[in-house]
PDB file of C-alpha atoms in Angstrom:
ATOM      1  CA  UNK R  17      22.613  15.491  -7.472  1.00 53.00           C
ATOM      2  CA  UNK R  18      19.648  15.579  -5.877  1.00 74.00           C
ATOM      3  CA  UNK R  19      17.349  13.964  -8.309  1.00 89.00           C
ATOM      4  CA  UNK R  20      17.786  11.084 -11.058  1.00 94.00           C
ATOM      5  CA  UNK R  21      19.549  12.930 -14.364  1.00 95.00           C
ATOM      6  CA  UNK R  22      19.230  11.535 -17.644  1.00 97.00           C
ATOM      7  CA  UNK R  23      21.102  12.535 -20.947  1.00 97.00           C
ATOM      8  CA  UNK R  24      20.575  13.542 -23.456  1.00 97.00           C
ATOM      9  CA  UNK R  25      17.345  14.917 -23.311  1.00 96.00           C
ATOM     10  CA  UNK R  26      16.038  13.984 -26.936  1.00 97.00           C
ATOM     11  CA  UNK R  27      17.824  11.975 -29.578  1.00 97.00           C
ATOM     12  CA  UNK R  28      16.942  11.717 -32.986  1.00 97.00           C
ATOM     13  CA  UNK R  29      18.925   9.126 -34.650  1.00 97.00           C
ATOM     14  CA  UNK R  30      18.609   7.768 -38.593  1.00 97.00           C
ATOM     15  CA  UNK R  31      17.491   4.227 -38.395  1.00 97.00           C
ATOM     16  CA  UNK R  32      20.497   1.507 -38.184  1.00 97.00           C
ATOM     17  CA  UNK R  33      22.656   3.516 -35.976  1.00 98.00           C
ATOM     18  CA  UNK R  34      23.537   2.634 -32.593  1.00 98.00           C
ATOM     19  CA  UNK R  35      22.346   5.086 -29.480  1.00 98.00           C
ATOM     20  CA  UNK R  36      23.600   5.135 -26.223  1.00 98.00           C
ATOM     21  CA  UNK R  37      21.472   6.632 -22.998  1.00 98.00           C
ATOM     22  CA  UNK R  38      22.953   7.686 -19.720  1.00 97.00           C
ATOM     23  CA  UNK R  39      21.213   7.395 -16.440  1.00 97.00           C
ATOM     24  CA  UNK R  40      22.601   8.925 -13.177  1.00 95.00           C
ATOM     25  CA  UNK R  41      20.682   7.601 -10.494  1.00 94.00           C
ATOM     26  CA  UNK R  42      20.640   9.395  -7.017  1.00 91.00           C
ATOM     27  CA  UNK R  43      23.447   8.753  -5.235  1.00 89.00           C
ATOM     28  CA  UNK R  44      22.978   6.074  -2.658  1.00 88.00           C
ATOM     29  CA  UNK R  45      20.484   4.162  -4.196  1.00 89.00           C
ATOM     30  CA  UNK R  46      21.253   0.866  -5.296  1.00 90.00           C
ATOM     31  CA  UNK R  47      18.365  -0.165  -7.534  1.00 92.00           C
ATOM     32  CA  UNK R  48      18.081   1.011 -10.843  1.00 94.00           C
ATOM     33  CA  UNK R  49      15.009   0.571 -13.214  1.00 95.00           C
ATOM     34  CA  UNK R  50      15.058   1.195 -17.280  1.00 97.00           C
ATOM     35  CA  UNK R  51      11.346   1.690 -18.205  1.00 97.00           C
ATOM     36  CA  UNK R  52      10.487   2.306 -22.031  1.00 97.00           C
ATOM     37  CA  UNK R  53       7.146   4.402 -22.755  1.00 95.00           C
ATOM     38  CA  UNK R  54       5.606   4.502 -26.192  1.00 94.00           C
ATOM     39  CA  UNK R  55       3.551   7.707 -27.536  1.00 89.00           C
ATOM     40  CA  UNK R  56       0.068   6.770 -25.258  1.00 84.00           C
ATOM     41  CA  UNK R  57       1.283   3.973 -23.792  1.00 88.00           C
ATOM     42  CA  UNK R  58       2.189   2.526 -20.226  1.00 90.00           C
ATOM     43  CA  UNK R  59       5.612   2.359 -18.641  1.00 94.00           C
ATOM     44  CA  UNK R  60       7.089  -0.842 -19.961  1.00 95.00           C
ATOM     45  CA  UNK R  61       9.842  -2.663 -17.462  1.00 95.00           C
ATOM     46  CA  UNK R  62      13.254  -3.007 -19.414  1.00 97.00           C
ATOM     47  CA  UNK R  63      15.663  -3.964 -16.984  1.00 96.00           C
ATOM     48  CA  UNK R  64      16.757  -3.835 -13.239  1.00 94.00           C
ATOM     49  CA  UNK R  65      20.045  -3.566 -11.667  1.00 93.00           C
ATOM     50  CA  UNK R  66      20.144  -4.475  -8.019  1.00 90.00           C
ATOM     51  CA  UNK R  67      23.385  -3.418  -6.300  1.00 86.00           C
ATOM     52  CA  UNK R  68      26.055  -5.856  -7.496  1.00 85.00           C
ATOM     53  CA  UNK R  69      23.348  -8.532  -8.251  1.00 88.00           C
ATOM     54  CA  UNK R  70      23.467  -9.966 -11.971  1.00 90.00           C
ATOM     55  CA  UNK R  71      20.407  -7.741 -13.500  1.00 92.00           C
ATOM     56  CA  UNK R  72      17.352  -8.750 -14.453  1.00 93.00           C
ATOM     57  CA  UNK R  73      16.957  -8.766 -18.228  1.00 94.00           C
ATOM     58  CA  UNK R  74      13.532  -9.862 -18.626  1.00 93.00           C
ATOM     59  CA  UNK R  75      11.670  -6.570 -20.355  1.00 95.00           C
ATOM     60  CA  UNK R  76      14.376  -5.968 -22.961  1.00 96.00           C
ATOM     61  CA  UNK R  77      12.406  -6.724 -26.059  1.00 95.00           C
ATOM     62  CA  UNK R  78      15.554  -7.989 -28.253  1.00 95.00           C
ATOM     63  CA  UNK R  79      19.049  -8.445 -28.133  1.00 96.00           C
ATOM     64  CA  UNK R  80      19.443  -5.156 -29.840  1.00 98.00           C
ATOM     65  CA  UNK R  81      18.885  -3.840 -26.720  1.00 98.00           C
ATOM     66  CA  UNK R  82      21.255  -4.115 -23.255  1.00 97.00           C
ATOM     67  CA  UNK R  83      22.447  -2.084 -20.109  1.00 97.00           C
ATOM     68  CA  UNK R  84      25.645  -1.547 -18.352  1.00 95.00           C
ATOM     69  CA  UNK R  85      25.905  -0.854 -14.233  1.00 94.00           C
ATOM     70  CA  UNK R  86      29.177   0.127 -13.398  1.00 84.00           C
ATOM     71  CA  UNK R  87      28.431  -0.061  -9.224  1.00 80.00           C
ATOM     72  CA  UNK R  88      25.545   1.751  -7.778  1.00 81.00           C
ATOM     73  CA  UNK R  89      26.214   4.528 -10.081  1.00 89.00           C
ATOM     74  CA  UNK R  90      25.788   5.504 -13.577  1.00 95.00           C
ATOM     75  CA  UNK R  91      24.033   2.980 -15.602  1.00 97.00           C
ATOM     76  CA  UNK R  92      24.294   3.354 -19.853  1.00 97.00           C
ATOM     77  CA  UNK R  93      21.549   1.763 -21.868  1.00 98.00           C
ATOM     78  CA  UNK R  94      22.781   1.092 -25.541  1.00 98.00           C
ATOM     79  CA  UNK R  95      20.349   0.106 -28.550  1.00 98.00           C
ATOM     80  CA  UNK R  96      22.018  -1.352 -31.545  1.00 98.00           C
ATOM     81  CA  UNK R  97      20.588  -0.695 -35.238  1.00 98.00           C
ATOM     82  CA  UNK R  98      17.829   0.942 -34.060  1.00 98.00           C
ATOM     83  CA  UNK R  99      13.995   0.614 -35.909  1.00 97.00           C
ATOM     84  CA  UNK R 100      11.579   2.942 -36.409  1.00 96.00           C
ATOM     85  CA  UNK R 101       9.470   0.840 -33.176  1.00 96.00           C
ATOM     86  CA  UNK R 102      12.305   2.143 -30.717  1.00 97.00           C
ATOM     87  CA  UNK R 103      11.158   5.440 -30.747  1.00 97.00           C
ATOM     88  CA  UNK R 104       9.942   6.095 -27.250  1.00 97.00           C
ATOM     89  CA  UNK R 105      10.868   7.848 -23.987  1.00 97.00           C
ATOM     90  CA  UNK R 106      12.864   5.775 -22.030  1.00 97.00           C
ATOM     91  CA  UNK R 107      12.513   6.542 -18.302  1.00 96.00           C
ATOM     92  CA  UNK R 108      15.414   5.858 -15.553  1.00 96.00           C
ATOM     93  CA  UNK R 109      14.260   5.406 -11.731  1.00 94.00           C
ATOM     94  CA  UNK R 110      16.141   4.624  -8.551  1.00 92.00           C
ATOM     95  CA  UNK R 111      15.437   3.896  -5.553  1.00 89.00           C
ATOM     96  CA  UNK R 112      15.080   2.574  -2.166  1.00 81.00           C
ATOM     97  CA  UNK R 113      12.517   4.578  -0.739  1.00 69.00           C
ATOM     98  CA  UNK R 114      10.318   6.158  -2.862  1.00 73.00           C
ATOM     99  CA  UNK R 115      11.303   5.438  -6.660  1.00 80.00           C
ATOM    100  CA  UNK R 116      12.218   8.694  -8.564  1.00 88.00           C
ATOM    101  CA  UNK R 117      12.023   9.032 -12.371  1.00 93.00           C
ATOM    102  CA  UNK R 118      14.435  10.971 -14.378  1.00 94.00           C
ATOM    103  CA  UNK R 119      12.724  13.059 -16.862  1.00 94.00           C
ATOM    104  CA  UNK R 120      13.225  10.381 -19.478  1.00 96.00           C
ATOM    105  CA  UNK R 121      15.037  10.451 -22.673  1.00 97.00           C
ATOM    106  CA  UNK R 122      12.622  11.359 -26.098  1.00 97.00           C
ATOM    107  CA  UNK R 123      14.486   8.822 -28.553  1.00 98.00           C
ATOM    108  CA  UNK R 124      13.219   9.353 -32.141  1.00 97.00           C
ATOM    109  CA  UNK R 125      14.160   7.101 -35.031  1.00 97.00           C
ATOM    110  CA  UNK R 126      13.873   8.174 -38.508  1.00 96.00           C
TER     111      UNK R 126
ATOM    112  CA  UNK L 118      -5.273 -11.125 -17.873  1.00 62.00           C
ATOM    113  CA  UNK L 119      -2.714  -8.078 -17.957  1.00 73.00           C
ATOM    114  CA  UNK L 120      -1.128  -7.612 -15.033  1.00 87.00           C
ATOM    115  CA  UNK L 121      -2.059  -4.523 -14.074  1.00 93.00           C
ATOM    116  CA  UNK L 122      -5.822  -2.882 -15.952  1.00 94.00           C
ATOM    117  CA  UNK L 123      -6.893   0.286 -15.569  1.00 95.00           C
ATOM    118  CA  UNK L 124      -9.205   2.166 -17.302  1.00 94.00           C
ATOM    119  CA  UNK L 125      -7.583   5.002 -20.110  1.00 93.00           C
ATOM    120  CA  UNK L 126     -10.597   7.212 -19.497  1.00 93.00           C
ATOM    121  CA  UNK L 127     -10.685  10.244 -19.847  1.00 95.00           C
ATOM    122  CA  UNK L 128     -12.906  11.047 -16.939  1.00 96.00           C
ATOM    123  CA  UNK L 129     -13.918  14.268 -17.933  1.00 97.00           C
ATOM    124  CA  UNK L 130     -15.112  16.115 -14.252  1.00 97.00           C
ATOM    125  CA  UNK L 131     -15.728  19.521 -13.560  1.00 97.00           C
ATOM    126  CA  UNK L 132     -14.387  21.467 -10.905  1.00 98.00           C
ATOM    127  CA  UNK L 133     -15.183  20.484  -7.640  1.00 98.00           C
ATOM    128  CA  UNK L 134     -16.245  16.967  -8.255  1.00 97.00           C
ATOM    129  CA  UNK L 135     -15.400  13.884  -6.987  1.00 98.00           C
ATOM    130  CA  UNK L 136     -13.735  10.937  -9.249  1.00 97.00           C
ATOM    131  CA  UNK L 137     -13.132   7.424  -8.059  1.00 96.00           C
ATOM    132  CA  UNK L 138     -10.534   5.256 -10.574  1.00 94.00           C
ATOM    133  CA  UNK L 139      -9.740   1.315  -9.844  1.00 95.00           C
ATOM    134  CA  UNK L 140      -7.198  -0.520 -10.781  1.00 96.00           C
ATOM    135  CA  UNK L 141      -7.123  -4.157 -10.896  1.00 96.00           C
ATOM    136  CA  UNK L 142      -4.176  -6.130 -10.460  1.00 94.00           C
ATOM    137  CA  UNK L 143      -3.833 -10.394 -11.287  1.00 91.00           C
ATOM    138  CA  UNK L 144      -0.985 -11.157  -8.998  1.00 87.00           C
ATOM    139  CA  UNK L 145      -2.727 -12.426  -5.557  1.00 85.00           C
ATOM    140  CA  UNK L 146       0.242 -12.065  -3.738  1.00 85.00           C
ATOM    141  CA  UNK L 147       1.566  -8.783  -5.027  1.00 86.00           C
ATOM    142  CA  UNK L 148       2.399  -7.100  -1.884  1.00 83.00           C
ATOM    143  CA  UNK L 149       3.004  -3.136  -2.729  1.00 90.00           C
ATOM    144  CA  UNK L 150       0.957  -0.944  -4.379  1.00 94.00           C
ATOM    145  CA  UNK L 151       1.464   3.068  -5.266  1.00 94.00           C
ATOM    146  CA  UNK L 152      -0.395   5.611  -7.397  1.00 96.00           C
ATOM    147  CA  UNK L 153       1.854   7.499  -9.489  1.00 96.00           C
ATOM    148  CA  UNK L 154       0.443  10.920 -11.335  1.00 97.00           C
ATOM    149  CA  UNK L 155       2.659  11.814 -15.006  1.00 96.00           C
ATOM    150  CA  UNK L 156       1.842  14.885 -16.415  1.00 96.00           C
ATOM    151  CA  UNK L 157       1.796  15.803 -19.832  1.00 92.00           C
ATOM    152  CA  UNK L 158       5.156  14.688 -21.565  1.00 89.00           C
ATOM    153  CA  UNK L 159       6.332  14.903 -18.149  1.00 93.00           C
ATOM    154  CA  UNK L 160       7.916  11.589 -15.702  1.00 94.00           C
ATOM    155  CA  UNK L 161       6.077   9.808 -13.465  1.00 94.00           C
ATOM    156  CA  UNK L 162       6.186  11.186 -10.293  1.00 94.00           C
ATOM    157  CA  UNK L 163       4.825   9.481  -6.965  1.00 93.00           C
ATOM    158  CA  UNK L 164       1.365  10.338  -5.420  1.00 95.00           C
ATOM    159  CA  UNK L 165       0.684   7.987  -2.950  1.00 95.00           C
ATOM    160  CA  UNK L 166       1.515   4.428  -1.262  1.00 92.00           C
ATOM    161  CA  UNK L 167      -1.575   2.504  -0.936  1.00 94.00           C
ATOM    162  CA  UNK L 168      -2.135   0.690   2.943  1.00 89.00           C
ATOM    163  CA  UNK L 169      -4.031  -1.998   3.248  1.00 87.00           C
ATOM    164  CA  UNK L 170      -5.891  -0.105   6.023  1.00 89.00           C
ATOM    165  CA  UNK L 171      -6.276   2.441   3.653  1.00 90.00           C
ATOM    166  CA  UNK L 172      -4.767   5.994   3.574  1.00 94.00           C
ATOM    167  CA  UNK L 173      -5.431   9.549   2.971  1.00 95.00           C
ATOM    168  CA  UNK L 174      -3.705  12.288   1.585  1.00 94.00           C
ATOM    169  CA  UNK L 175      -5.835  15.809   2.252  1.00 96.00           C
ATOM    170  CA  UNK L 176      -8.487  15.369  -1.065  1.00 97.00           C
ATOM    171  CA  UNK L 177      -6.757  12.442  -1.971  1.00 97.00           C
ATOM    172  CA  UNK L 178      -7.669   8.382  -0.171  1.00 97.00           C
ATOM    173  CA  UNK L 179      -6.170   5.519  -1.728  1.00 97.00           C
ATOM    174  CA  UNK L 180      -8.089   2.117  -0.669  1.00 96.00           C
ATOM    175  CA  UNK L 181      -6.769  -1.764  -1.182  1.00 95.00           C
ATOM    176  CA  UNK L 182      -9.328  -4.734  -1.773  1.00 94.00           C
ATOM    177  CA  UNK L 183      -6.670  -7.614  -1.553  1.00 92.00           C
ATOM    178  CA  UNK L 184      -9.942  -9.693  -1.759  1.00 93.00           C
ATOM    179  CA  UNK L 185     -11.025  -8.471  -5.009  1.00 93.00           C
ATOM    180  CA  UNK L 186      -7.567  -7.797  -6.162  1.00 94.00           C
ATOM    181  CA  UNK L 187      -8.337  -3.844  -6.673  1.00 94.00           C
ATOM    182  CA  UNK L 188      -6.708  -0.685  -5.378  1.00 96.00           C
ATOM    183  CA  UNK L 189      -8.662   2.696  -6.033  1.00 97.00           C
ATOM    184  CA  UNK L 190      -7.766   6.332  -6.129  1.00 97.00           C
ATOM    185  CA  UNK L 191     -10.449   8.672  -4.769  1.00 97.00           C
ATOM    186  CA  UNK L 192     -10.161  12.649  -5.658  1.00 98.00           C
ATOM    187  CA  UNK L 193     -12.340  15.171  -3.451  1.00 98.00           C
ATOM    188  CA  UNK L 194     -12.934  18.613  -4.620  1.00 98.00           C
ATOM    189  CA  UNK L 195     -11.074  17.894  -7.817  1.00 98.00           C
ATOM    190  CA  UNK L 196      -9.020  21.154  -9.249  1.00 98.00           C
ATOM    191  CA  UNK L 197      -7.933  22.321 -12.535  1.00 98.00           C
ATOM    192  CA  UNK L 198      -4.334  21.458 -11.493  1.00 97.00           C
ATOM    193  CA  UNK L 199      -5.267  17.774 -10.842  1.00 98.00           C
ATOM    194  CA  UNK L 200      -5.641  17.150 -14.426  1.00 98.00           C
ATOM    195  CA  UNK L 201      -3.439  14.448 -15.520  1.00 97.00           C
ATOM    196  CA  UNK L 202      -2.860  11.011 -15.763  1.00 97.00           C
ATOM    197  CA  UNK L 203      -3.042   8.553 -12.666  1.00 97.00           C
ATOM    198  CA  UNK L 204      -0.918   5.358 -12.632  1.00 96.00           C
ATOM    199  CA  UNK L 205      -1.241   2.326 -11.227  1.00 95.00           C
ATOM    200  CA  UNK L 206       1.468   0.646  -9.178  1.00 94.00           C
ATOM    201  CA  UNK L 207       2.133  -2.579  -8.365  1.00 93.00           C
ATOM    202  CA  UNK L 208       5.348  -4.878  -7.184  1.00 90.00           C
ATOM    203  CA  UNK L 209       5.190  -8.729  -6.625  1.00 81.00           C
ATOM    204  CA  UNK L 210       5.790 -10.616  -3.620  1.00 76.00           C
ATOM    205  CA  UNK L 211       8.714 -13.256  -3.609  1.00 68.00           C
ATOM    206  CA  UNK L 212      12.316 -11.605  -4.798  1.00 64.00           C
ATOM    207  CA  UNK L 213      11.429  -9.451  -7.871  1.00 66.00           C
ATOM    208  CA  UNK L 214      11.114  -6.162  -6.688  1.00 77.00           C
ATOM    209  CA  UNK L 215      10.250  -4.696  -9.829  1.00 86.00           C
ATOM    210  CA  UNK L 216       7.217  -2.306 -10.731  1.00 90.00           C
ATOM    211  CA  UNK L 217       4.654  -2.992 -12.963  1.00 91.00           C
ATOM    212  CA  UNK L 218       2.851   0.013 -13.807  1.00 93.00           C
ATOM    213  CA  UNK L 219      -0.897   0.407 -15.210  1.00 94.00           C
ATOM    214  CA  UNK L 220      -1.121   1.809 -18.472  1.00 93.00           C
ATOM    215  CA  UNK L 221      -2.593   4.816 -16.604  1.00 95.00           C
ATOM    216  CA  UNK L 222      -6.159   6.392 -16.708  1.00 97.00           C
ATOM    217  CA  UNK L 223      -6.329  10.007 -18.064  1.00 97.00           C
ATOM    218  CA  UNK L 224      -8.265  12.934 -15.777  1.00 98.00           C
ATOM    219  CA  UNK L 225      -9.487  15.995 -17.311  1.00 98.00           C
ATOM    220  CA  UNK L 226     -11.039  18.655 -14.936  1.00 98.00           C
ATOM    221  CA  UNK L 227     -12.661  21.210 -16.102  1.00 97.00           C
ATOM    222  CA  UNK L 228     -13.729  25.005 -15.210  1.00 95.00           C
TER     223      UNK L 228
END
């Protein structure tokens, strides 16, 4: 496609359960960011997949949280027994060149 | 220090005004630097790179003090339509590639 597609669109999931976000990055581009954004908040980094590099981790704020890469194409970002704090939009970008959002995923935990 | 401070506003401007926002960043040898605009429940979408030489973009100049470890986004003849919120860019020098972003500073123009 021609832009960076994320699914599903909004998610409302009962805390505890497991979720499971999709990013489709556009094709080509072999860096992938996961960005989390609070209600009024910045962008925070999540993680980073680099081609066939070993991703950085860093931003994922606990091991509830991790991301799959299969390639330089989809990547799947899964949080386990989710809280009430996880509810956010969380963002997808690719790039080289100039780094293009998806229009995010609205994850709400009740 | 955060890494990347900005100013949440809002700058509340009316039509046709000028607005100046800076953005400072604590990473001397950060060596990229964008503006991104998000709208309203809306992604982040790209506005501008920032030069070091500085760079313009019709009523929009972006401006780089590596010295004082600022970038700024300058708005000419603001419009209705540039209401939004402007976010700060930044990636580090030395492997990591990976974007830091400004918590953003919030524009209002009004009629």
């Amino acid at each position: 496609g021609a832009g960076v597609s994320q699914s599903p669109s909004n998610k409302v999931t009962e805390k505890g359960k497991d979720v499971e976000l999709r990013c489709d990055p556009i094709s080509g581009h072999t860096a992938l960011y996961w960005y989390r954004q609070r209600l009024g908040q910045g962008l925070e980094f999540l993680i980073y997949f680099q081609g066939n590099s070993a991703p950085d981790k860093s931003g994922l704020p606990s091991d509830r949280f991790s991301a799959e890469r299969t390639g330089e194409s989809v990547s799947t970002l899964t949080i386990q027994r989710t809280q009430q704090e996880d509810s956010a939009v969380y963002l997808c970008a690719s790039s080289p060149g100039r780094r293009t959002f998806g229009s995010g995923t609205r994850l709400t935990v009740v | 220090r955060k890494e990347v401070e900005q100013d949440p506003g809002p700058f509340n401007v009316p039509e046709g005004a000028t607005v100046a926002f800076n953005c400072t960043y604590s990473n001397s040898a950060s060596q990229s630097f964008f503006w991104y605009r998000q709208d309203c429940r809306k992604e982040p979408k790209l506005l501008m790179s920032v030069y070091s030489s500085g760079n313009e973009d019709g009523r929009f100049t972006a401006q780089l003090n590596r010295a004082s470890q600022y970038i700024s986004l300058l708005i000419r003849d603001s419009k209705l339509s540039d209401s939004a919120t402007y976010l700060c860019v930044v990636i580090p020098s030395g492997g990591s590639y990976i974007p830091t972003f400004g918590r953003g500073t919030s524009l209002i123009v009004h009629p």
